[in-house]
Coordinates of C-alpha atoms and ligand atoms in Angstrom, one line a residue:
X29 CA -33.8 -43.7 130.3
X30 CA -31.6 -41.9 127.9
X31 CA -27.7 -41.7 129.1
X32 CA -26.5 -38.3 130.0
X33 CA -24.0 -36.8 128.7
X34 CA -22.4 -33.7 130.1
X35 CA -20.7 -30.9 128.0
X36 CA -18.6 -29.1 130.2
X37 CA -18.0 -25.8 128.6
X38 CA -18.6 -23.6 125.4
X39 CA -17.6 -25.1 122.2
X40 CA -19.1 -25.1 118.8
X41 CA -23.1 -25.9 119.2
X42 CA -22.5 -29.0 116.2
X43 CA -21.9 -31.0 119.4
X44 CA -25.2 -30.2 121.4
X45 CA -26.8 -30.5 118.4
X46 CA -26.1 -33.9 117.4
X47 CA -25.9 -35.8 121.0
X48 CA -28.9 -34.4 122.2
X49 CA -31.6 -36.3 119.6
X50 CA -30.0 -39.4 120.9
X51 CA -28.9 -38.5 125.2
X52 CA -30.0 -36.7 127.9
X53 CA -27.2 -33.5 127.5
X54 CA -26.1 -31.0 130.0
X55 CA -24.4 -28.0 128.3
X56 CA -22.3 -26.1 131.0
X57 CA -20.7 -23.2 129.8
X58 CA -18.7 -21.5 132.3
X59 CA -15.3 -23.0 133.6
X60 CA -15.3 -25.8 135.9
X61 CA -12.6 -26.5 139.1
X62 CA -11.7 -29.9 140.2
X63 CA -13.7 -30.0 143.1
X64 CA -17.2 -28.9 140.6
X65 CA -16.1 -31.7 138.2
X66 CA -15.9 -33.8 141.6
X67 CA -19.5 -32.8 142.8
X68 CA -21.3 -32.6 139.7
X69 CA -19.7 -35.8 137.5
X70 CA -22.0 -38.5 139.4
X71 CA -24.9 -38.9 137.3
X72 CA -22.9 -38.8 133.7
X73 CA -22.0 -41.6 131.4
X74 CA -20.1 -39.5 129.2
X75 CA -18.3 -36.1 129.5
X76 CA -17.2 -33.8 126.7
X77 CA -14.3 -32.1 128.4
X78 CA -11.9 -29.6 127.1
X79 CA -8.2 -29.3 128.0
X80 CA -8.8 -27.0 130.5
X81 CA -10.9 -29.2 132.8
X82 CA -8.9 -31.3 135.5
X83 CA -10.1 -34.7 134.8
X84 CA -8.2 -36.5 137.9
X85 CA -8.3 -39.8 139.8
X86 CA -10.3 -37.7 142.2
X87 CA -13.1 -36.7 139.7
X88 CA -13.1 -40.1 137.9
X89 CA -13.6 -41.7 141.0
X90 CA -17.2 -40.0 141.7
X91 CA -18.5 -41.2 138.7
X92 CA -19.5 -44.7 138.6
X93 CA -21.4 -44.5 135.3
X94 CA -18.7 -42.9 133.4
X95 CA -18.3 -44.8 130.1
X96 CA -16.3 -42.1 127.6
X97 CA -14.4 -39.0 128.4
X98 CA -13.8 -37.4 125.3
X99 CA -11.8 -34.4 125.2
X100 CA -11.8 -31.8 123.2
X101 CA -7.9 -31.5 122.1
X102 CA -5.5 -33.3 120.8
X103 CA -3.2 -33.2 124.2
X104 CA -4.7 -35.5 127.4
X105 CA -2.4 -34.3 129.7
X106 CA -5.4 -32.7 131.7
X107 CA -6.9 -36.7 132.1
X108 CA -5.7 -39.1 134.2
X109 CA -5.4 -42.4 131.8
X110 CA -4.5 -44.7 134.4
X111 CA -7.3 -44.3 136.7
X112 CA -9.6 -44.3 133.5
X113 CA -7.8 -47.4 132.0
X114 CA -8.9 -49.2 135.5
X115 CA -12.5 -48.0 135.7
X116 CA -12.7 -48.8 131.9
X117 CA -13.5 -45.9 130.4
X118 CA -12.5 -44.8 127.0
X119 CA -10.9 -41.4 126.6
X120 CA -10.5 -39.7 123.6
X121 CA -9.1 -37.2 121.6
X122 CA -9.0 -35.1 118.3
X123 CA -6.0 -36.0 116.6
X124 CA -6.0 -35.5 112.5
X125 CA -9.1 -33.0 112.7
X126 CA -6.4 -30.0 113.9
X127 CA -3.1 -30.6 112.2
X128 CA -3.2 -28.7 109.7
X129 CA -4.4 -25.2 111.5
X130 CA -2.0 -26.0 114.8
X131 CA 0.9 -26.2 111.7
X132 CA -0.1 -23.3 110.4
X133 CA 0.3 -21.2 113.9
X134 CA 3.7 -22.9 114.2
X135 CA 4.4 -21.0 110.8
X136 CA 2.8 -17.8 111.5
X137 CA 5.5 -17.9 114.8
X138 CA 8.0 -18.7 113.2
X139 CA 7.1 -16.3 110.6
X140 CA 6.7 -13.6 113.4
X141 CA 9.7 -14.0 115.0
X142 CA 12.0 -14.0 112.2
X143 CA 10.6 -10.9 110.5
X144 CA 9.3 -9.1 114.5
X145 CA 5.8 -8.6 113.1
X146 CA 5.0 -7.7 116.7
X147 CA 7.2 -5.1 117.1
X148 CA 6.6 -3.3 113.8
X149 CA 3.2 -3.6 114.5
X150 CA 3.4 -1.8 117.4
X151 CA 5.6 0.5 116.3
X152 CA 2.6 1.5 114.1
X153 CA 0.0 1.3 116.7
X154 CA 1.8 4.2 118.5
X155 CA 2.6 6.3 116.0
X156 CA 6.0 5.6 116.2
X157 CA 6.8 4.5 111.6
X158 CA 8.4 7.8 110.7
X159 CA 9.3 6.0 107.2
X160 CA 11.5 3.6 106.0
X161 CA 15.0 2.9 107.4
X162 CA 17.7 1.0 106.3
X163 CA 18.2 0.1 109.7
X164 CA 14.6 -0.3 111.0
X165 CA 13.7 -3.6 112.6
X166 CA 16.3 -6.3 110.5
X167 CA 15.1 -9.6 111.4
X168 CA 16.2 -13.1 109.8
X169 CA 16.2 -14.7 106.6
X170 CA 14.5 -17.8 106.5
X171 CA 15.6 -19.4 103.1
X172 CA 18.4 -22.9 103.6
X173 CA 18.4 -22.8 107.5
X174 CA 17.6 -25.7 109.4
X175 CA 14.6 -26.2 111.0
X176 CA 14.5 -29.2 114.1
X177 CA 11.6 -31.2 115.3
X178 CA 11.1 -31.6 118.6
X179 CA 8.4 -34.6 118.2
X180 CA 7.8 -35.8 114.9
X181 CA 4.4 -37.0 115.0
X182 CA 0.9 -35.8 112.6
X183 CA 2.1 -32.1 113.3
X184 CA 5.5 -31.6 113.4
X185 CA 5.1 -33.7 109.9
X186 CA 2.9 -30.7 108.6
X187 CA 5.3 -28.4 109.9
X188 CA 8.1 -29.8 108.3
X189 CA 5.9 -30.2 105.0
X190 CA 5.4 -26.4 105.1
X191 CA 9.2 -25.8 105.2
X192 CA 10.1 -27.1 101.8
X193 CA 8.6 -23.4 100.7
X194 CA 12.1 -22.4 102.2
X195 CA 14.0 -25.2 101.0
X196 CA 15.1 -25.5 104.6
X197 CA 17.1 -28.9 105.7
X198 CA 14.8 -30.5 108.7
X199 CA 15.8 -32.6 111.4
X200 CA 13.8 -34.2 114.2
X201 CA 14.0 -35.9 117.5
X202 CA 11.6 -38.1 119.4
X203 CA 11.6 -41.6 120.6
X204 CA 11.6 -43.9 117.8
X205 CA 13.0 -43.0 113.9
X206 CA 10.7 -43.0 111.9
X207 CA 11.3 -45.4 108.7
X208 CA 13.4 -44.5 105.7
X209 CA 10.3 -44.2 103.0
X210 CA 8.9 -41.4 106.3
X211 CA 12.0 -39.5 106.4
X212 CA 12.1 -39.3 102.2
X213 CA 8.8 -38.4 102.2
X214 CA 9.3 -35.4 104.4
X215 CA 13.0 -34.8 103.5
X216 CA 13.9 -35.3 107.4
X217 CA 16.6 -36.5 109.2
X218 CA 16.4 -38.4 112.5
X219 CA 19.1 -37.0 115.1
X220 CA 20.0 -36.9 118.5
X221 CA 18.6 -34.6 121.2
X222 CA 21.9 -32.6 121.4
X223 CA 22.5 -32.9 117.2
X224 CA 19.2 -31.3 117.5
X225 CA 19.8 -28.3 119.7
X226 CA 22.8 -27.4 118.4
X227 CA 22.3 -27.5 114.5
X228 CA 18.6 -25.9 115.0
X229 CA 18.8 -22.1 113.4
X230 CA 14.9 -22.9 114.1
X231 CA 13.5 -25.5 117.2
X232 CA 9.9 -26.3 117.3
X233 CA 8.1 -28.3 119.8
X234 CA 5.8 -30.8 118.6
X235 CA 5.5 -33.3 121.2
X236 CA 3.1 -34.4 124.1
X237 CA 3.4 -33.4 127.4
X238 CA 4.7 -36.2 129.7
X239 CA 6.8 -36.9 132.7
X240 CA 9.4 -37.5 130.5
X241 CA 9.1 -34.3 128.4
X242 CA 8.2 -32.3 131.5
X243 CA 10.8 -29.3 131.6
X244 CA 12.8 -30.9 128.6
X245 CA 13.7 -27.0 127.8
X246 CA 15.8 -25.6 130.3
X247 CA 18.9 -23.0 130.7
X248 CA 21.3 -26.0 129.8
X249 CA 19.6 -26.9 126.6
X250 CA 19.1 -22.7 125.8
X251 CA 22.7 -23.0 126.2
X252 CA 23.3 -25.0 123.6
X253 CA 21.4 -23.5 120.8
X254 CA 22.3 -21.6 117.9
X255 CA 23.5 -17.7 118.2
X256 CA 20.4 -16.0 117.1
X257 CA 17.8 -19.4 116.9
X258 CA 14.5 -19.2 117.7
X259 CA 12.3 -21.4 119.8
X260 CA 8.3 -22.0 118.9
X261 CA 6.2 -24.3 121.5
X262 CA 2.3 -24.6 119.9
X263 CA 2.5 -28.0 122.0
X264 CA 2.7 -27.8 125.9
X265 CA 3.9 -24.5 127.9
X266 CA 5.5 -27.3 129.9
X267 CA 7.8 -28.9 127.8
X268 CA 10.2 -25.7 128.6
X269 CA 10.8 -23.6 131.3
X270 CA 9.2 -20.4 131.2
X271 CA 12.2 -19.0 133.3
X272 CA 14.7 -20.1 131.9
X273 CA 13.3 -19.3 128.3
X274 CA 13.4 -16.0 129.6
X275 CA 17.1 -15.4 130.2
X276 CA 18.1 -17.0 126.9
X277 CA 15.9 -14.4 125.1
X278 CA 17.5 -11.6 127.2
X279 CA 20.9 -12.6 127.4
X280 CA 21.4 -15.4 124.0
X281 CA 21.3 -17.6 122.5
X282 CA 17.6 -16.9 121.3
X283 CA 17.0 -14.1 118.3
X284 CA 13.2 -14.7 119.5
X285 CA 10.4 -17.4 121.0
X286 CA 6.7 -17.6 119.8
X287 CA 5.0 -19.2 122.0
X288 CA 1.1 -20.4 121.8
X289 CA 1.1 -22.4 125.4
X290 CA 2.2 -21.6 128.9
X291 CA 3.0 -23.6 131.6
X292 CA 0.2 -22.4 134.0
X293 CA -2.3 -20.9 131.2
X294 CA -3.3 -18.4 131.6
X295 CA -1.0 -17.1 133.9
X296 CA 2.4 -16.3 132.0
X297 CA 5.6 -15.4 133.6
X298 CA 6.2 -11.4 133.6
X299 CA 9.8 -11.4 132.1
X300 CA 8.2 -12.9 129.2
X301 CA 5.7 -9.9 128.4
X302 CA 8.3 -7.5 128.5
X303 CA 10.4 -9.1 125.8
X304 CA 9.9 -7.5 122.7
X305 CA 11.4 -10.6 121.3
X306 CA 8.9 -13.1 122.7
X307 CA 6.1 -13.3 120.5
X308 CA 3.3 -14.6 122.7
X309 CA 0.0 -16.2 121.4
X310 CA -3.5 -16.8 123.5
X311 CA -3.3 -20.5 122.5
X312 CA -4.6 -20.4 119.4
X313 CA -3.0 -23.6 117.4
X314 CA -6.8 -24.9 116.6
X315 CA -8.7 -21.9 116.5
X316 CA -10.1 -22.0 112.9
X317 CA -14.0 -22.0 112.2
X318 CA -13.8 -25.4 110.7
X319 CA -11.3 -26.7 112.7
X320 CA -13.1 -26.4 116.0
X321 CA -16.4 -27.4 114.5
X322 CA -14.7 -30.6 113.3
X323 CA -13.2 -30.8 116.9
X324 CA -16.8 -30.9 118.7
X325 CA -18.3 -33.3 115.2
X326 CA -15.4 -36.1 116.1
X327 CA -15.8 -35.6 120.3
X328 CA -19.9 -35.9 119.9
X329 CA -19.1 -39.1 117.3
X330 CA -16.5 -40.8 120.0
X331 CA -19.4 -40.0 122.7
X332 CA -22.4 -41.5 120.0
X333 CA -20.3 -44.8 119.6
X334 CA -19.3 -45.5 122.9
X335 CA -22.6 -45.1 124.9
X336 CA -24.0 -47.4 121.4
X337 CA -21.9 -49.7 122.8
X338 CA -19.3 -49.0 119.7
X339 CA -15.4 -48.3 119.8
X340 CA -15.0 -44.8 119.8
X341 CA -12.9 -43.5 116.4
X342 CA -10.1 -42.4 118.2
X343 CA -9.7 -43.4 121.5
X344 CA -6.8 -42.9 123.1
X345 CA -6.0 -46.7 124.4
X346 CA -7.9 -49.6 124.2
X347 CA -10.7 -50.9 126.4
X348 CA -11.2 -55.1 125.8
X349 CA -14.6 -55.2 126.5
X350 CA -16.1 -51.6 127.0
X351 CA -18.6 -51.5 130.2
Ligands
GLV16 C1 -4.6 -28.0 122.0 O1 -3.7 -27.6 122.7 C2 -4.9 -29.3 121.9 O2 -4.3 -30.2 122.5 O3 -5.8 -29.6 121.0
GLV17 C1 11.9 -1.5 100.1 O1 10.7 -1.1 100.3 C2 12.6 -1.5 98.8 O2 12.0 -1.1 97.8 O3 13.7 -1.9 98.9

């Protein structure tokens, strides 16, 4: 019998197309709870989840079969690794495939808030551009500020590449420093968490979502910012609070946010859509045509290799043996 694979929602059809001359594929396209996942994950020996889907202990534990769980994303902060570690099953991601479009939307926010695109849009929409001003909607200059890294990993790398356009000094922050010949390469400094929130005129987040990165953003660290800095997140919603952000917008340090992820998407605090300096995206870091078809190619190629009894290209941690 052919293994069967389950797609769990809509994604590009490259992904149907090329598991289902080889598996048994179940394409469902409407969004599943926990509890569905729970009832429906039994008979599966891989999944093709998105980050969206709550892949917990609980659902991992109804599926005896379960070999791969690739996800579609580069975050995995909807899996739970340890319980698949222990049942030995490989989870995947798509690392590589999105850099360069989630880099770009970390641009077009930054991009956004300096100059208020939103709001001079808007002003348009209404009918409200009675001709130039002199004083009409004055936002930032962007050229020789600094621009810090939270997370310095494949993307915040493209990030920073996309700032020598601005000859803007960059400095980053994350675990480890990365080696001398890196940091020349990318013209970035490695600082401290507090060098980093203070010398920021811009602060982008570019890191995973963990327990230790959990709420990494809150009034204290706001506090410490720059007089008219702005804050992008394209990572996790998490990584700051929502709250919190909010005040610093209203009341300082902030000039602006962007913001492509929420905390409890796609619910999004109130006080944040009545900030005309909040410039707030529908999670959109990936969303190109060929970025989310290479998404589903490298998700349906981790799923082809693992249930061939292959190591998938880009798993997430290593499995000895397989199953
Ligand atoms: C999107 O947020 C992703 O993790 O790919
Ligand atoms: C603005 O449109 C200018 O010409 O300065």
């Amino acid at each position: 019998m052919r293994p069967k694979v389950l797609i769990t929602s809509k994604i590009p059809s490259v992904a149907f197309t090329r598991l289902k001359s080889r598996f048994q594929v179940t394409w469902n396209k409407s969004q599943l709870t926990e509890d569905q996942l729970a009832a429906r994950i039994r008979p599966y020996h891989a999944l093709l989840s998105t980050l969206a889907d709550p892949i917990t202990a609980r659902v991992l534990q109804q599926a005896p079969q379960l070999r791969c769980v690739a996800n579609y994303a580069v975050g995995f902060n909807n899996i739970d690794l340890d319980e698949a570690k222990k049942r030995g099953i490989w989870v995947t991601n798509t690392p590589d495939v999105l850099t360069e479009a989630t880099a770009d939307i970390a641009w077009a926010l930054i991009l956004a808030c300096a100059r208020r695109l939103p709001e001079g849009e808007e002003m348009i929409h209404r009918g409200r551009f009675k001709g130039w001003h002199p004083l009409m909607l004055r936002g930032l200059d962007l050229e020789g500020k600094t621009l810090g890294l939270f997370g310095f990993g494949r993307i915040g790398k493209a990030t920073a590449r996309r700032a020598k356009g601005w000859n803007m000094r960059i400095l980053y922050h994350q675990r480890n420093k990365e080696k001398g010949s890196v940091e020349k390469a990318y013209g970035a400094r490695f600082v401290t968490f507090q060098t980093l929130l203070k010398e920021s005129d811009i602060l982008s987040l570019h890191a995973p979502l963990t327990p230790e990165t959990f709420h990494r953003f809150t009034s204290s660290e706001f506090r410490k910012m720059r007089p008219n800095s702005i804050f992008i997140n394209t990572s996790r919603g998490a990584l700051h609070s929502e709250k919190d952000l909010i005040l610093a917008l209203k009341k300082g340090p902030l000039f602006a946010a962007g913001l492509d992820v929420y905390e409890k998407e796609p619910k999004i605090e109130r006080g944040l859509l009545d900030r005309p300096n909040a410039v707030l995206l529908p999670h959109l870091g990936s969303a190109t045509l060929k970025t989310r078809d290479r998404m589903a190619e490298l998700c349906a190629e981790n799923i082809r290799r693992v249930l061939l009894g292959h190591r998938p290209l880009t798993p997430i941690f290593n499995i000895k043996s397989g199953k």
